Amino acid sequence: MAVINLKNREIECKIVYYGPGRCGKTTNLEYIHKAFKRQVTGEMISIDTDGDRTLFFDFLPLGLGKIKGCDVKVQLYTVPGQVQYRSTRKLVLKGADAIIFVADSLKVRREKNMISLKDLHGNLKETGISILKIPLVLQFNKRDLASKGFPLMSTDQMNKELNRQLKAPTFEASALSGDGVGATLTKCMKLTLQHLQKEFKWAQ
Amino acid sequence: MTFGEKIKALLQEAELYRGQGLLNEALEKFKSIEKFIQKAPKLKNRDKILSKIAVKKKAISAEIKNFRKPKKAPRVSDKARELMKGMFEAGDPKTKGSAALGGAISLKGFGQYDKAIKEFTTLLAFDPFRLDAAGHILDCLMDDSGPDAAISRFKEWLSDTAFTSGELDKIRSRLQALLDKAGVKKDVSGLQAGPLPEPDSEVDEDDILDINSIRFKLAKGAQKGEEIELDVNYQSGCVLNVIVSKKEKGVIEGIKTGDMMNDIVFYSPVAIFSGTGYVSDMTGIKSGPKKGDYSLSVKIIRILTG
Ligand SMILES: Nc1nc2c(ncn2[C@@H]2O[C@H](COP(=O)(O)OP(=O)(O)OP(=O)(O)O)[C@@H](O)[C@H]2O)c(=O)[nH]1
Ligand SMILES: [Mg+2]
């Protein structure tokens, strides 16, 4: 849950990057860390000892400055995508205000995307949150690989398979080069603040 | 696209998966390329490519195997530890509720045994969690330092007064289950606290009147704080024996060998006086008409006069 202090006019919220293993969640955060220096308020913390696979989570704190009279702080987290870390994912998910689901555009990862989305759905449900209610943005990552001739799914197909019921905003991205990373986060931030406004009427 | 070009593109694809850490996908791809080439006996450099693929396959398989091995706890930087502390620390279990236990369990799951044990130890002080927490501590010790460490911690608990005998019985069976699961052939059912150093008595046996009953406050258990009155069964000098009925669950849970009773009221036919006693024995009666009841022996070690 966001920490909202109406007296000091401060909002602190938590956004979690979710998605199958190797889809590019950590790469999203790394890019934000590099490219949004002005907003980054602390170090990026990664706990990864197994190559570059996330074993626990990555963490990056951002300060967005004043929005409608409120000082807005955001904590970005990534979950470990590998299937066996389900309980860690649940833990990192705890108290999330919004989700960015990063889907892997590689054809060979088609099923893994679906399994991970289902896992998200289940984990949210266990904490009493409906995936249809929480602010959610879909990112179709690794689009750059298409131009190199690698087999990717079309965004149409991905939309149909992952987003038919969710009807979440979607963004094409290439986290490695940063394309679409900022747009994804900005949209998610916007949805989050709107959601919190409905609930807490924080804006002046 | 010529056949050669096709092979080249497929090899690049396999390498891409490998580079992205998609090891299973890479392995599958190499296997399918292998099959593909085997069907083309006239391909230039055929044997060279096949042997190259064999090497790749072997390397990737090894990576996958290595990857599936159970991992030792990850090294966690101080900064990350701080962050995790915020996320998972028990904090005040009263406000955090069972989330506190959940946090500590996660630390354990993540191999952060020292930290987890610290959190579980904090939770021992909170009634709703204490049994679970104790079990998890034993589990951590088993994983981290082996069965002897777990057993010796249990022995410590037997000798100190933090747990009631009822609780200790439950923890004992939890420990037994952990040992069984780990395939350790050890029976802890007979495990006793080491002999406790008995406090010196300040009273002279000859001065003690016959005592009919005693009254004291329960210091632990479900009936903590309640005043209990029990009839003396027999007396031998300054040791009083009392039978606690099996129905008195709260009393049985609240008294353990080694406890000090700081404020006992003694009723004798001629006088009422108060003093301090020491529970020299509290054991279940195993046979006879009183089977299931408890025999409690209290040694009077100080009489308050005036
Ligand atoms: N070509 C390309 N590669 C990418 C892109 N995003 C990520 N990758 C690569 O994909 C691999 C996995 O990226 P990570 O960011 O570590 O994936 P993750 O989602 O954090 O994975 P887990 O921590 O295992 O859940 C790395 O080799 C990245 O370089 C992208 O947009 N394009
Ligand atoms: Mg990662």
Short mmCIF file of C-alpha atoms in Angstrom, two decimals, chain A:
data_model
loop_
_atom_site.label_atom_id
_atom_site.label_comp_id
_atom_site.label_asym_id
_atom_site.label_seq_id
_atom_site.Cartn_x
_atom_site.Cartn_y
_atom_site.Cartn_z
CA MET A 1 0.00 0.00 0.00
CA ALA A 2 1.14 3.47 -0.76
CA VAL A 3 2.17 5.58 2.18
CA ILE A 4 0.26 8.80 1.89
CA ASN A 5 0.92 11.61 4.26
CA LEU A 6 -1.60 14.33 3.55
CA LYS A 7 -0.20 16.60 6.21
CA ASN A 8 3.31 16.67 4.77
CA ARG A 9 1.83 16.13 1.33
CA GLU A 10 3.95 13.10 0.53
CA ILE A 11 3.12 9.97 -1.41
CA GLU A 12 5.29 6.92 -1.55
CA CYS A 13 4.18 4.09 -3.78
CA LYS A 14 5.48 0.77 -4.92
CA ILE A 15 5.58 -0.52 -8.49
CA VAL A 16 6.53 -4.11 -9.17
CA TYR A 17 7.96 -5.40 -12.46
CA TYR A 18 6.59 -8.89 -13.02
CA GLY A 19 7.13 -11.41 -15.79
CA PRO A 20 8.74 -14.72 -16.73
CA GLY A 21 12.42 -15.42 -16.20
CA ARG A 22 14.78 -13.60 -18.58
CA CYS A 23 12.09 -11.34 -20.02
CA GLY A 24 14.02 -8.18 -19.17
CA LYS A 25 12.70 -6.86 -15.84
CA THR A 26 16.13 -6.17 -14.42
CA THR A 27 17.17 -4.63 -17.72
CA ASN A 28 14.23 -2.18 -17.43
CA LEU A 29 15.44 -1.04 -14.03
CA GLU A 30 19.02 -0.81 -15.18
CA TYR A 31 17.98 1.45 -17.99
CA ILE A 32 15.91 3.67 -15.70
CA HIS A 33 18.84 3.84 -13.32
CA LYS A 34 21.09 5.03 -16.13
CA ALA A 35 18.73 7.29 -18.00
CA PHE A 36 16.72 8.98 -15.26
CA LYS A 37 19.61 10.15 -13.11
CA ARG A 38 17.76 13.23 -11.93
CA GLN A 39 14.90 11.17 -10.53
CA VAL A 40 16.98 8.40 -9.04
CA THR A 41 17.24 9.08 -5.31
CA GLY A 42 19.30 6.13 -4.22
CA GLU A 43 21.35 3.22 -5.39
CA MET A 44 19.92 0.38 -7.37
CA ILE A 45 20.13 -2.69 -5.24
CA SER A 46 20.26 -6.07 -6.91
CA ILE A 47 20.61 -9.33 -5.18
CA ASP A 48 21.80 -11.60 -7.90
CA THR A 49 24.52 -14.09 -7.33
CA ASP A 50 23.55 -16.56 -10.00
CA GLY A 51 24.87 -15.00 -13.14
CA ASP A 52 22.43 -12.21 -13.87
CA ARG A 53 19.36 -14.10 -12.81
CA THR A 54 17.51 -12.31 -10.09
CA LEU A 55 17.33 -14.48 -7.02
CA PHE A 56 15.47 -12.14 -4.78
CA PHE A 57 14.62 -8.75 -6.14
CA ASP A 58 16.01 -5.52 -7.56
CA PHE A 59 15.17 -2.24 -5.98
CA LEU A 60 15.39 1.30 -7.27
CA PRO A 61 14.02 4.36 -5.48
CA LEU A 62 12.83 7.34 -7.51
CA GLY A 63 11.67 10.80 -6.57
CA LEU A 64 9.35 12.40 -9.10
CA GLY A 65 9.18 15.78 -7.41
CA LYS A 66 5.95 17.66 -6.85
CA ILE A 67 2.84 16.45 -8.61
CA LYS A 68 -0.34 18.38 -7.86
CA GLY A 69 1.19 19.72 -4.70
CA CYS A 70 2.40 16.37 -3.46
CA ASP A 71 5.93 15.10 -3.21
CA VAL A 72 5.82 11.77 -5.06
CA LYS A 73 8.28 9.00 -4.34
CA VAL A 74 8.28 5.65 -6.09
CA GLN A 75 9.94 2.41 -5.25
CA LEU A 76 10.55 0.10 -8.17
CA TYR A 77 10.97 -3.60 -7.54
CA THR A 78 11.50 -6.58 -9.82
CA VAL A 79 10.59 -10.10 -8.90
CA PRO A 80 12.68 -13.17 -9.72
CA GLY A 81 11.07 -14.68 -12.80
CA GLN A 82 12.21 -18.27 -12.38
CA VAL A 83 9.29 -20.49 -11.53
CA GLN A 84 10.70 -21.88 -8.31
CA TYR A 85 10.80 -18.50 -6.55
CA ARG A 86 7.08 -18.20 -6.13
CA SER A 87 7.11 -17.35 -2.45
CA THR A 88 9.70 -14.64 -3.00
CA ARG A 89 7.51 -13.16 -5.70
CA LYS A 90 4.57 -13.17 -3.35
CA LEU A 91 6.61 -11.37 -0.79
CA VAL A 92 7.89 -8.71 -3.16
CA LEU A 93 4.38 -8.26 -4.45
CA LYS A 94 3.10 -7.49 -0.99
CA GLY A 95 1.87 -3.92 -0.78
CA ALA A 96 2.34 -3.20 -4.49
CA ASP A 97 0.34 -0.26 -5.81
CA ALA A 98 0.79 -1.15 -9.45
CA ILE A 99 2.26 -3.80 -11.73
CA ILE A 100 4.27 -3.60 -14.91
CA PHE A 101 4.03 -6.98 -16.60
CA VAL A 102 6.99 -7.49 -18.90
CA ALA A 103 6.26 -10.07 -21.58
CA ASP A 104 8.98 -11.66 -23.66
CA SER A 105 8.28 -11.23 -27.39
CA LEU A 106 10.38 -14.24 -28.33
CA LYS A 107 8.19 -16.96 -29.80
CA VAL A 108 9.89 -19.60 -27.70
CA ARG A 109 8.71 -17.81 -24.56
CA ARG A 110 5.05 -17.68 -25.51
CA GLU A 111 3.89 -20.16 -22.92
CA LYS A 112 6.15 -18.80 -20.20
CA ASN A 113 4.44 -15.42 -20.53
CA MET A 114 1.07 -17.01 -19.99
CA ILE A 115 2.23 -19.05 -17.03
CA SER A 116 3.74 -15.99 -15.40
CA LEU A 117 0.60 -13.92 -15.92
CA LYS A 118 -1.41 -16.67 -14.33
CA ASP A 119 1.01 -16.79 -11.43
CA LEU A 120 0.59 -13.03 -10.97
CA HIS A 121 -3.15 -13.40 -11.04
CA GLY A 122 -3.03 -16.12 -8.38
CA ASN A 123 -0.59 -14.32 -6.13
CA LEU A 124 -2.59 -11.11 -6.21
CA LYS A 125 -5.77 -13.01 -5.51
CA GLU A 126 -4.21 -14.58 -2.45
CA THR A 127 -3.67 -11.13 -1.02
CA GLY A 128 -7.20 -10.15 -1.88
CA ILE A 129 -6.40 -8.04 -4.92
CA SER A 130 -8.07 -8.45 -8.29
CA ILE A 131 -5.76 -8.25 -11.28
CA LEU A 132 -8.52 -6.31 -13.00
CA LYS A 133 -8.54 -3.62 -10.33
CA ILE A 134 -4.86 -2.92 -9.67
CA PRO A 135 -3.16 -0.46 -12.05
CA LEU A 136 -1.43 -2.63 -14.63
CA VAL A 137 0.61 -1.97 -17.75
CA LEU A 138 1.82 -4.56 -20.24
CA GLN A 139 5.19 -4.27 -21.90
CA PHE A 140 6.10 -6.34 -24.96
CA ASN A 141 9.84 -6.46 -24.66
CA LYS A 142 12.76 -7.36 -26.92
CA ARG A 143 11.10 -5.89 -30.03
CA ASP A 144 14.59 -5.01 -31.35
CA LEU A 145 15.18 -8.67 -32.12
CA ALA A 146 12.66 -8.61 -34.97
CA SER A 147 14.89 -6.51 -37.17
CA LYS A 148 17.65 -9.08 -36.75
CA GLY A 149 15.35 -11.76 -38.11
CA PHE A 150 14.71 -13.65 -34.88
CA PRO A 151 11.29 -15.28 -34.43
CA LEU A 152 9.09 -12.92 -32.42
CA MET A 153 5.37 -12.93 -31.82
CA SER A 154 3.37 -10.13 -33.34
CA THR A 155 2.00 -7.58 -30.90
CA ASP A 156 -1.46 -8.52 -32.16
CA GLN A 157 -0.94 -12.08 -31.11
CA MET A 158 0.45 -11.03 -27.72
CA ASN A 159 -2.46 -8.71 -27.17
CA LYS A 160 -4.91 -11.46 -27.95
CA GLU A 161 -3.21 -14.02 -25.78
CA LEU A 162 -2.32 -11.95 -22.77
CA ASN A 163 -4.52 -8.91 -22.78
CA ARG A 164 -7.94 -9.97 -23.97
CA GLN A 165 -9.54 -9.79 -20.56
CA LEU A 166 -7.17 -7.38 -18.89
CA LYS A 167 -7.43 -4.66 -21.52
CA ALA A 168 -4.40 -3.00 -20.01
CA PRO A 169 -2.40 -0.34 -21.83
CA THR A 170 0.47 -1.95 -23.76
CA PHE A 171 3.89 -0.73 -24.85
CA GLU A 172 6.42 -2.16 -27.23
CA ALA A 173 9.88 -1.93 -25.80
CA SER A 174 13.48 -2.84 -26.07
CA ALA A 175 14.76 -2.59 -22.56
CA LEU A 176 18.32 -3.12 -23.69
CA SER A 177 18.34 0.10 -25.70
CA GLY A 178 15.73 1.77 -23.51
CA ASP A 179 13.07 2.15 -26.17
CA GLY A 180 9.64 2.18 -24.55
CA VAL A 181 10.99 1.83 -21.02
CA GLY A 182 10.20 5.39 -19.99
CA ALA A 183 6.80 5.34 -21.68
CA THR A 184 5.84 2.15 -19.85
CA LEU A 185 6.80 3.57 -16.47
CA THR A 186 5.20 6.96 -17.09
CA LYS A 187 1.89 5.37 -18.01
CA CYS A 188 2.00 3.11 -15.00
CA MET A 189 2.80 6.06 -12.73
CA LYS A 190 -0.12 7.98 -14.13
CA LEU A 191 -2.53 5.10 -13.56
CA THR A 192 -1.20 4.65 -10.04
CA LEU A 193 -1.70 8.28 -9.08
CA GLN A 194 -5.20 8.28 -10.56
CA HIS A 195 -6.01 5.14 -8.65
CA LEU A 196 -4.71 6.61 -5.41
CA GLN A 197 -6.60 9.82 -6.09
CA LYS A 198 -9.85 7.89 -6.29
CA GLU A 199 -9.09 6.18 -3.05
CA PHE A 200 -7.44 8.91 -1.04
CA LYS A 201 -8.21 12.21 -2.77
CA TRP A 202 -4.66 13.38 -2.23
CA ALA A 203 -4.49 15.94 -5.07
CA GLN A 204 -5.31 19.53 -4.28
#
